[in-house]
Short mmCIF file of C-alpha atoms and ligand atoms in Angstrom, two decimals:
data_model
loop_
_atom_site.label_atom_id
_atom_site.label_comp_id
_atom_site.label_asym_id
_atom_site.label_seq_id
_atom_site.Cartn_x
_atom_site.Cartn_y
_atom_site.Cartn_z
CA MET A 1236 119.06 80.80 119.33
CA GLN A 1237 115.79 81.73 117.61
CA ILE A 1238 117.78 82.80 114.52
CA ILE A 1239 119.14 79.28 114.32
CA TYR A 1240 115.53 77.59 114.34
CA GLY A 1241 114.62 80.34 111.72
CA PHE A 1242 117.62 79.33 109.48
CA ILE A 1243 116.40 75.63 109.92
CA LEU A 1244 112.66 76.27 109.09
CA ALA A 1245 113.66 78.58 106.24
CA ILE A 1246 115.85 75.97 104.56
CA ILE A 1247 113.32 73.24 104.92
CA ILE A 1248 110.44 75.31 103.29
CA ALA A 1249 112.84 76.41 100.57
CA VAL A 1250 113.84 72.92 99.63
CA LEU A 1251 110.51 71.70 99.72
CA ALA A 1252 109.32 74.50 97.67
CA TYR A 1253 112.12 74.08 95.17
CA SER A 1254 111.33 70.32 94.83
CA ALA A 1255 107.66 71.22 94.13
CA HIS A 1256 108.72 73.65 91.51
CA SER A 1257 107.11 76.57 93.16
CA LEU A 1258 110.68 78.27 93.41
CA ASN A 1259 113.44 77.94 91.05
CA LYS A 1260 117.08 78.29 92.27
CA SER A 1261 117.57 81.74 92.96
CA GLY A 1262 114.11 82.05 94.38
CA ALA A 1263 114.94 79.23 96.65
CA PHE A 1264 117.94 81.11 97.94
CA ALA A 1265 116.02 84.18 98.08
CA ALA A 1266 113.13 82.53 100.13
CA ALA A 1267 115.87 81.09 102.62
CA PHE A 1268 117.00 84.59 103.16
CA VAL A 1269 113.74 86.29 103.69
CA GLY A 1270 112.49 83.26 105.82
CA THR A 1271 115.64 83.39 108.08
CA ILE A 1272 115.11 86.89 109.00
CA ILE A 1273 111.36 86.82 109.31
CA PHE A 1274 111.27 83.53 111.50
CA GLY A 1275 114.34 84.20 112.99
CA ILE A 1276 113.77 87.77 114.34
CA GLY A 1277 109.78 87.48 114.46
CA GLY A 1278 109.25 84.10 115.92
CA TRP A 1279 106.18 81.85 115.22
CA GLN A 1280 103.70 84.79 114.73
CA TRP A 1281 105.46 86.28 111.91
CA ALA A 1282 106.08 82.80 110.51
CA ILE A 1283 102.50 82.17 110.46
CA LEU A 1284 101.75 85.21 108.45
CA LEU A 1285 104.44 84.76 105.99
CA LEU A 1286 103.37 81.29 105.60
CA THR A 1287 99.82 82.15 104.84
CA PHE A 1288 100.85 84.14 101.93
CA PHE A 1289 103.43 81.78 100.57
CA ILE A 1290 101.59 78.68 100.83
CA THR A 1291 98.14 80.16 99.67
CA SER A 1292 99.68 81.84 96.92
CA SER A 1293 101.80 79.03 95.60
CA GLY A 1294 98.90 76.70 95.80
CA LEU A 1295 96.53 79.09 93.89
CA SER A 1296 99.16 79.42 91.02
CA ARG A 1297 98.82 75.67 90.52
CA ALA A 1298 94.91 75.63 90.86
CA PHE A 1299 92.44 76.07 88.19
CA LYS A 1300 95.25 75.04 85.50
CA LYS A 1301 92.65 74.20 83.05
CA ARG A 1302 90.72 77.29 83.32
CA LYS A 1303 93.96 79.63 83.22
CA ALA A 1304 95.24 77.55 80.04
CA GLY A 1305 96.58 80.03 77.38
CA LEU A 1306 96.73 82.94 80.10
CA SER A 1307 100.12 82.15 81.17
CA GLU A 1308 101.77 83.51 78.26
CA LYS A 1309 100.29 86.97 79.23
CA PHE A 1310 102.31 86.91 82.49
CA SER A 1311 106.11 87.53 82.70
CA LYS A 1312 107.07 84.41 84.59
CA GLY A 1313 105.51 80.90 85.04
CA HIS A 1314 104.42 79.91 88.58
CA GLU A 1315 108.18 78.86 89.38
CA ARG A 1316 109.16 82.17 91.28
CA ASP A 1317 112.48 83.61 90.97
CA ALA A 1318 114.31 85.85 93.27
CA GLY A 1319 113.02 89.03 91.85
CA GLN A 1320 109.32 87.89 92.65
CA VAL A 1321 110.48 86.56 96.07
CA PHE A 1322 111.78 90.14 97.09
CA GLY A 1323 108.99 92.00 95.15
CA ASN A 1324 106.64 90.10 97.47
CA GLY A 1325 108.52 89.53 100.44
CA GLY A 1326 111.36 92.46 100.63
CA LEU A 1327 109.20 94.62 102.49
CA ALA A 1328 108.03 92.22 105.20
CA THR A 1329 112.00 91.29 105.66
CA LEU A 1330 112.57 94.89 106.11
CA PHE A 1331 110.00 95.17 108.77
CA ALA A 1332 111.26 91.90 110.49
CA ALA A 1333 114.62 93.73 110.87
CA LEU A 1334 112.89 96.76 112.24
CA HIS A 1335 111.19 94.76 114.81
CA ALA A 1336 114.75 93.71 115.97
CA LEU A 1337 115.42 97.35 116.33
CA TYR A 1338 112.28 98.54 117.84
CA PRO A 1339 110.79 95.60 119.81
CA ALA A 1340 108.33 97.55 121.88
CA SER A 1341 106.75 99.32 118.77
CA ILE A 1342 103.54 97.90 116.99
CA ILE A 1343 104.68 99.78 113.59
CA PRO A 1344 106.95 97.02 112.25
CA TRP A 1345 103.95 94.32 112.82
CA VAL A 1346 101.29 96.52 110.91
CA GLY A 1347 103.84 97.36 108.32
CA PHE A 1348 104.78 93.79 107.78
CA ALA A 1349 101.10 92.53 108.11
CA ALA A 1350 100.02 95.20 105.62
CA SER A 1351 102.36 94.60 103.10
CA LEU A 1352 101.74 90.73 103.05
CA ALA A 1353 97.92 91.31 103.15
CA ALA A 1354 98.56 93.53 99.84
CA VAL A 1355 100.74 91.17 97.92
CA ASN A 1356 98.42 88.31 99.18
CA ALA A 1357 95.32 90.27 97.84
CA ASP A 1358 97.14 90.78 94.70
CA THR A 1359 98.03 87.25 94.00
CA TRP A 1360 94.68 85.86 94.99
CA ALA A 1361 93.26 88.42 92.50
CA THR A 1362 95.49 87.39 89.63
CA GLU A 1363 94.99 83.65 90.13
CA LEU A 1364 91.09 83.71 90.98
CA GLY A 1365 90.26 86.68 88.75
CA VAL A 1366 90.32 84.61 85.49
CA LEU A 1367 87.38 82.54 86.92
CA ASN A 1368 85.19 85.56 86.62
CA PRO A 1369 82.40 84.64 84.05
CA THR A 1370 82.60 87.79 82.15
CA PRO A 1371 85.90 89.71 80.91
CA PRO A 1372 87.38 92.13 83.33
CA ARG A 1373 87.21 96.00 82.83
CA MET A 1374 90.04 98.27 83.00
CA ILE A 1375 90.52 100.15 86.38
CA THR A 1376 91.12 103.41 84.57
CA ASP A 1377 87.98 103.04 82.49
CA LEU A 1378 85.38 100.89 83.81
CA ARG A 1379 83.26 100.97 80.55
CA LYS A 1380 86.20 99.16 78.73
CA GLN A 1381 86.20 95.59 78.77
CA VAL A 1382 89.54 93.67 78.37
CA GLU A 1383 90.80 90.29 77.69
CA LYS A 1384 91.28 87.98 80.98
CA GLY A 1385 94.61 88.32 82.11
CA THR A 1386 95.30 91.95 81.05
CA SER A 1387 97.07 94.19 83.65
CA GLY A 1388 95.19 96.64 85.00
CA GLY A 1389 91.67 94.60 84.38
CA ILE A 1390 89.31 94.10 87.35
CA SER A 1391 86.58 92.10 87.75
CA LEU A 1392 84.27 91.17 90.81
CA TRP A 1393 85.78 87.79 91.05
CA GLY A 1394 89.16 89.33 91.17
CA THR A 1395 88.09 92.00 93.83
CA GLY A 1396 86.11 89.37 96.11
CA ALA A 1397 89.42 87.19 96.00
CA ALA A 1398 91.47 90.08 96.81
CA LEU A 1399 89.28 90.94 99.96
CA LEU A 1400 89.45 87.28 101.10
CA GLY A 1401 93.41 87.16 100.32
CA SER A 1402 93.81 90.17 102.36
CA SER A 1403 91.56 89.16 105.18
CA LEU A 1404 93.11 85.65 105.75
CA VAL A 1405 96.54 87.74 106.50
CA ALA A 1406 94.66 90.30 108.40
CA LEU A 1407 92.85 87.90 110.89
CA PRO A 1408 95.86 86.34 112.33
CA ALA A 1409 97.64 89.71 112.51
CA ALA A 1410 94.77 90.87 114.56
CA LEU A 1411 94.64 87.71 116.81
CA PHE A 1412 98.02 88.00 117.66
CA THR A 1413 97.63 91.46 119.29
CA ASP A 1414 95.17 92.92 121.46
CA TYR A 1415 93.88 95.24 118.77
CA TRP A 1416 90.93 93.73 116.88
CA LEU A 1417 90.63 97.03 114.84
CA LEU A 1418 93.73 95.62 112.94
CA PHE A 1419 91.67 93.37 111.08
CA PRO A 1420 89.33 95.64 109.19
CA LEU A 1421 92.45 98.02 108.92
CA VAL A 1422 95.01 95.32 107.51
CA THR A 1423 92.32 94.14 105.32
CA PHE A 1424 91.42 97.46 103.79
CA ALA A 1425 95.15 98.42 103.55
CA GLY A 1426 95.64 95.13 101.44
CA LEU A 1427 92.71 95.55 99.14
CA ALA A 1428 93.87 99.09 98.49
CA GLY A 1429 97.56 97.79 97.68
CA SER A 1430 95.74 95.49 95.12
CA PHE A 1431 93.99 98.23 93.61
CA PHE A 1432 97.05 100.17 93.30
CA ASP A 1433 98.79 97.36 91.59
CA SER A 1434 96.01 97.31 89.02
CA LEU A 1435 96.10 100.95 88.50
CA LEU A 1436 100.16 100.51 87.82
CA GLY A 1437 99.31 97.76 85.57
CA ALA A 1438 97.02 99.94 83.44
CA THR A 1439 99.35 103.04 83.15
CA VAL A 1440 103.02 102.99 83.69
CA GLN A 1441 103.95 99.37 83.91
CA ALA A 1442 106.18 98.19 81.42
CA MET A 1443 104.04 96.15 78.58
CA TYR A 1444 105.17 94.44 75.56
CA TYR A 1445 103.89 93.00 72.45
CA CYS A 1446 104.59 89.75 70.69
CA PRO A 1447 104.25 90.34 66.93
CA THR A 1448 103.67 86.67 66.15
CA ASP A 1449 100.71 86.07 68.41
CA LYS A 1450 99.55 89.74 68.01
CA LYS A 1451 99.28 89.76 71.78
CA GLU A 1452 100.05 92.19 74.60
CA THR A 1453 102.18 90.55 77.25
CA GLU A 1454 104.69 91.20 80.44
CA LYS A 1455 107.24 89.01 78.84
CA HIS A 1456 110.49 90.51 77.89
CA PRO A 1457 112.94 90.11 76.06
CA LEU A 1458 111.15 86.85 74.60
CA HIS A 1459 107.86 85.68 74.55
CA THR A 1460 106.68 82.09 75.44
CA CYS A 1461 106.47 81.24 71.75
CA GLY A 1462 110.18 82.47 71.35
CA THR A 1463 109.66 85.72 69.42
CA GLU A 1464 111.33 88.88 70.58
CA THR A 1465 108.79 91.38 72.20
CA VAL A 1466 108.54 94.95 71.37
CA HIS A 1467 108.14 97.56 74.29
CA ILE A 1468 104.62 99.35 73.50
CA ARG A 1469 104.04 101.38 76.69
CA GLY A 1470 105.16 101.99 80.55
CA TRP A 1471 108.31 102.87 81.97
CA LYS A 1472 110.75 100.08 81.13
CA TRP A 1473 112.27 99.54 84.39
CA LEU A 1474 108.68 99.15 86.00
CA ASP A 1475 108.56 95.05 85.60
CA ASN A 1476 106.17 93.00 87.63
CA ASP A 1477 108.62 92.59 90.48
CA TRP A 1478 108.63 96.17 91.01
CA VAL A 1479 104.91 96.52 90.77
CA ASN A 1480 104.54 93.85 93.46
CA PHE A 1481 106.93 95.67 95.67
CA ALA A 1482 104.92 98.73 95.09
CA CYS A 1483 101.74 97.05 95.83
CA GLY A 1484 103.02 96.10 99.13
CA ALA A 1485 104.63 99.59 99.93
CA PHE A 1486 101.05 101.16 99.30
CA GLY A 1487 99.22 98.99 101.60
CA VAL A 1488 101.97 99.84 104.12
CA VAL A 1489 101.49 103.58 103.52
CA VAL A 1490 97.63 103.16 103.93
CA ALA A 1491 97.87 101.10 107.00
CA LEU A 1492 100.23 103.42 108.59
CA LEU A 1493 98.20 106.51 107.96
CA PHE A 1494 95.17 105.02 109.76
CA ILE A 1495 96.97 103.84 112.91
ZN1 ZN B 1950 104.42 85.03 71.02
#
């Protein structure tokens, strides 16, 4: 029965997000699938964690539009998320919900679920709020090197603070729904670690392109926002932003499960 309620709730949210332009068509189908599994198998506690991520990250993508103007061309996609982004951020969480159905007595699926969402939430918060940092970010692989705002691999005080907040916002209910208060610091730390891993990949092996018209580095491929074809300059071509988000969540899970 719960799976039917999960399906209904997931459809309602996917339709709302689609009409609010937070998801495009493929993203709405993917979100309906992810939501059905997570709400349907996990129930309301799992739903609260997923919605904390989904609502705050969609909201932050819209906030501070003026401050972020001109930066969006650096990122591979606009704020309308597609199926790749939904699975990049929520695929692991869906997998842990399925594991919970197989091992309902184990806490491991819950910790993995919470850690993966804490990591992708930390990363989204850092990306969306890091641009408010008063000074340019520094490269995670070389802290002496200042880079342009929005550059993959750039970190800042504001971004790190935002990551910590985003992570703890998921970790708090994750701990409250169990008898283990230690899950709060553990999941918060795991989420923060995941978002640093995301920056590290962005600075090293993530696929990066260059727009010859604007003379700018970008994640966009094959076409830049201006319509020009972008040129591959570094990183592994297959490692796009969706896979980096997936790796961010996976790293958070590994860190959390190592400590538990
Ligand atoms: Zn361009």
